[in-house]
Amino acid sequence: MGAVRLVMLGPPGAGKGTQAANFAKAHQVPKISTGDILREAVQAGTPLGRQARAVMESGRLVGDDLVIGIVGERLERGDAANGFVLDGFPRTIPQAQALDTMIDGHAPLVIVDIEVPEDALVERLSGRRVCGACGWTAPPGLTACARCGGTLVQRRDDNPEIVRERLRVYARNTLPLVEFYRRRPAFRSVDGDQPEDAVAADIAAAVASVIGGER
Ligand SMILES: [Zn+2]
């Protein structure tokens, strides 16, 4: 398979981060998560990182221009030359347009949207337990933390009502972006309501169906 430039979309609880990490590892490309690279830029004290720190310290959200700048810096690093998996970017249409400009002339951008029905997401997220002592996320069925033996608790924002509200907010914010991408030939929707391995296999097949067609 040639260079893979992949954008992963999906609601909270769809397993997007895990799938992005596994795909990146299997294809030996970096997984670029906006949260991670924002933190890195802030820590490294780059000019954009210093701007981002100032915005975050004032309690505001980091705007499109700054996020675009930081992702752009990251994509210029050598390890992204042969592809990447983006997780958490783009979030808005201006960010998506900027991404198109950044990769202009390179391999096609593949967009994979992991779809999971709302009820399944609510069940997953509201069934989630984390360790009250160390923060570890426990798989279903455990009664104590496998790392430290601590008591498992439910995060406050994992209760069903708050989960439904988070999903509504996600849908409202992301729908325009999904519509922006949906008409493209490199857009694929994957059924996320299956075991993790099956979702991973579907993602790999979806990407291959786009990249394969390029050859
Ligand atoms: Zn623990």
Coordinates of C-alpha atoms and ligand atoms in Angstrom, one line a residue:
M1 CA 0.0 0.0 0.0
G2 CA 1.3 3.5 -0.8
A3 CA 1.2 6.5 1.4
V4 CA -1.8 6.6 3.6
R5 CA -3.2 9.9 4.7
L6 CA -6.2 9.1 6.9
V7 CA -8.7 11.3 8.8
M8 CA -10.7 9.4 11.4
L9 CA -14.1 10.7 12.4
G10 CA -16.4 9.3 15.0
P11 CA -18.4 10.2 18.1
P12 CA -17.2 9.9 21.7
G13 CA -17.2 6.2 22.6
A14 CA -16.7 4.9 19.0
G15 CA -13.2 3.8 19.8
K16 CA -11.7 6.3 17.4
G17 CA -8.5 6.9 19.4
T18 CA -7.7 3.2 19.8
Q19 CA -8.5 2.4 16.1
A20 CA -6.3 5.4 15.0
A21 CA -3.4 4.2 17.2
N22 CA -3.7 0.6 15.9
F23 CA -4.0 1.6 12.3
A24 CA -1.0 3.9 12.6
K25 CA 1.1 1.2 14.2
A26 CA 0.2 -1.4 11.6
H27 CA 1.0 1.0 8.7
Q28 CA 4.1 2.5 10.4
V29 CA 2.8 6.1 10.1
P30 CA 2.4 8.6 12.9
K31 CA -0.9 9.0 14.7
I32 CA -1.4 12.7 15.1
S33 CA -3.8 13.6 17.8
T34 CA -4.6 17.3 18.1
G35 CA -4.7 17.1 21.9
D36 CA -1.2 15.5 22.0
I37 CA 0.5 17.9 19.6
L38 CA -1.1 20.9 21.3
R39 CA 0.4 19.7 24.5
E40 CA 3.8 19.0 22.8
A41 CA 3.9 22.4 21.2
V42 CA 3.1 24.1 24.5
Q43 CA 5.8 22.1 26.3
A44 CA 8.4 22.7 23.6
G45 CA 7.6 26.4 23.8
T46 CA 7.4 26.9 20.0
P47 CA 6.0 30.3 18.9
L48 CA 2.6 28.7 18.2
G49 CA 2.9 26.7 21.4
R50 CA 3.4 29.9 23.4
Q51 CA 0.3 31.4 21.7
A52 CA -1.7 28.3 22.4
R53 CA -0.6 28.4 26.1
A54 CA -1.7 32.0 26.4
V55 CA -5.2 31.2 24.9
M56 CA -5.7 28.2 27.1
E57 CA -4.5 30.0 30.3
S58 CA -7.2 32.6 29.6
G59 CA -9.8 29.8 29.6
R60 CA -10.6 30.2 25.9
L61 CA -10.7 27.6 23.2
V62 CA -7.8 27.4 20.8
G63 CA -9.1 28.8 17.5
D64 CA -8.9 27.4 14.0
D65 CA -5.9 29.4 12.9
L66 CA -3.8 28.3 15.8
V67 CA -4.8 24.6 15.5
I68 CA -4.2 24.7 11.8
G69 CA -0.7 26.2 12.4
I70 CA 0.2 23.6 14.9
V71 CA -1.0 20.7 12.8
G72 CA 0.7 22.2 9.8
E73 CA 4.0 22.3 11.7
R74 CA 3.6 18.7 12.8
L75 CA 2.8 17.4 9.2
E76 CA 6.0 19.0 7.9
R77 CA 8.1 16.7 10.1
G78 CA 9.8 13.9 8.2
D79 CA 7.9 11.0 9.8
A80 CA 4.7 12.3 8.3
A81 CA 6.1 12.3 4.7
N82 CA 4.8 8.8 4.0
G83 CA 1.5 9.2 5.6
F84 CA -0.3 9.8 8.9
V85 CA -3.5 9.2 10.8
L86 CA -5.3 12.3 12.1
D87 CA -7.3 12.0 15.3
G88 CA -9.3 15.0 16.4
F89 CA -8.4 17.1 13.4
P90 CA -10.1 18.6 11.4
R91 CA -13.0 19.5 13.6
T92 CA -14.4 22.4 11.4
I93 CA -14.8 23.1 7.7
P94 CA -12.1 25.8 7.7
Q95 CA -9.7 23.2 9.3
A96 CA -10.7 20.7 6.6
Q97 CA -10.0 23.2 3.9
A98 CA -6.6 24.1 5.4
L99 CA -5.8 20.4 5.5
D100 CA -6.6 20.0 1.8
T101 CA -4.1 22.9 1.1
M102 CA -1.4 21.3 3.3
I103 CA -1.5 18.0 1.5
D104 CA -2.0 19.4 -1.9
G105 CA -0.3 17.3 -4.6
H106 CA 0.2 14.3 -2.4
A107 CA -1.7 11.0 -2.1
P108 CA -5.4 11.2 -1.6
L109 CA -6.9 12.0 1.8
V110 CA -9.0 9.1 3.0
I111 CA -11.8 9.9 5.4
V112 CA -13.2 7.1 7.6
D113 CA -16.2 7.8 9.7
I114 CA -16.8 5.3 12.4
E115 CA -20.6 5.1 12.9
V116 CA -22.2 3.7 16.1
P117 CA -25.9 4.0 16.9
E118 CA -26.6 6.4 19.8
D119 CA -28.1 3.8 22.1
A120 CA -25.0 1.6 21.7
L121 CA -22.7 4.6 22.5
V122 CA -24.8 5.4 25.6
E123 CA -24.6 1.8 26.8
R124 CA -20.8 1.7 26.2
L125 CA -20.0 5.1 27.8
S126 CA -22.4 4.8 30.7
G127 CA -21.1 1.3 31.5
R128 CA -17.6 2.6 31.6
R129 CA -15.7 2.5 34.9
V130 CA -12.5 4.1 35.9
C131 CA -10.2 3.6 38.8
G132 CA -10.8 6.2 41.5
A133 CA -7.2 6.0 42.6
C134 CA -5.1 5.9 39.4
G135 CA -7.6 6.8 36.6
W136 CA -7.2 3.5 34.7
T137 CA -10.2 2.7 32.4
A138 CA -11.4 -0.8 33.2
P139 CA -12.9 -3.3 30.7
P140 CA -16.4 -4.4 31.5
G141 CA -16.9 -7.0 34.2
L142 CA -14.1 -6.0 36.5
T143 CA -14.8 -5.0 40.1
A144 CA -11.4 -3.6 41.1
C145 CA -8.5 -1.9 39.3
A146 CA -6.2 -4.4 37.6
R147 CA -3.3 -2.0 38.0
C148 CA -3.5 -0.8 41.6
G149 CA -6.5 -2.7 43.2
G150 CA -8.3 0.6 43.6
T151 CA -12.1 1.0 43.6
L152 CA -13.8 1.4 40.2
V153 CA -16.1 4.4 39.9
Q154 CA -18.2 6.0 37.2
R155 CA -16.9 9.3 35.8
R156 CA -19.5 12.0 36.4
D157 CA -19.8 12.8 32.7
D158 CA -20.4 9.1 31.8
N159 CA -24.0 9.0 33.2
P160 CA -26.6 8.4 30.5
E161 CA -28.1 11.8 30.5
I162 CA -24.8 13.6 30.2
V163 CA -23.6 11.1 27.6
R164 CA -26.7 11.8 25.4
E165 CA -26.0 15.5 25.7
R166 CA -22.4 15.1 24.7
L167 CA -23.5 13.0 21.7
R168 CA -26.0 15.7 20.7
V169 CA -23.2 18.4 20.9
Y170 CA -20.9 16.2 18.9
A171 CA -23.5 15.6 16.2
R172 CA -24.4 19.3 16.0
N173 CA -20.7 20.4 15.7
T174 CA -19.6 17.6 13.4
L175 CA -22.5 17.2 11.0
P176 CA -21.3 20.0 8.7
L177 CA -17.8 18.5 8.5
V178 CA -19.2 15.0 7.7
E179 CA -21.4 16.6 5.0
F180 CA -18.4 18.4 3.6
Y181 CA -16.5 15.1 3.2
R182 CA -19.4 12.7 2.4
R183 CA -19.6 13.5 -1.3
R184 CA -15.9 12.7 -1.9
P185 CA -14.9 9.5 -3.5
A186 CA -12.4 8.8 -0.7
F187 CA -15.0 9.0 2.1
R188 CA -15.9 5.7 3.8
S189 CA -18.3 5.0 6.6
V190 CA -17.5 2.0 8.8
D191 CA -19.8 0.1 11.2
G192 CA -18.3 0.7 14.7
D193 CA -21.0 -1.4 16.4
Q194 CA -18.9 -4.6 16.3
P195 CA -15.9 -6.0 18.1
E196 CA -12.7 -3.9 18.0
D197 CA -10.9 -6.4 15.6
A198 CA -13.8 -6.4 13.2
V199 CA -13.9 -2.6 13.1
A200 CA -10.1 -2.5 12.5
A201 CA -10.5 -5.0 9.6
D202 CA -13.3 -2.8 8.1
I203 CA -11.1 0.3 8.4
A204 CA -8.2 -1.4 6.7
A205 CA -10.5 -2.6 3.9
A206 CA -12.0 0.8 3.5
V207 CA -8.6 2.5 3.2
A208 CA -7.4 -0.2 0.8
S209 CA -10.5 0.3 -1.4
V210 CA -9.5 4.0 -1.8
I211 CA -5.7 3.6 -2.1
G212 CA -5.9 0.5 -4.2
G213 CA -8.1 2.3 -6.7
E214 CA -5.4 5.0 -7.2
R215 CA -2.8 2.6 -8.6
Ligands
ZN1 ZN -6.0 1.9 39.8

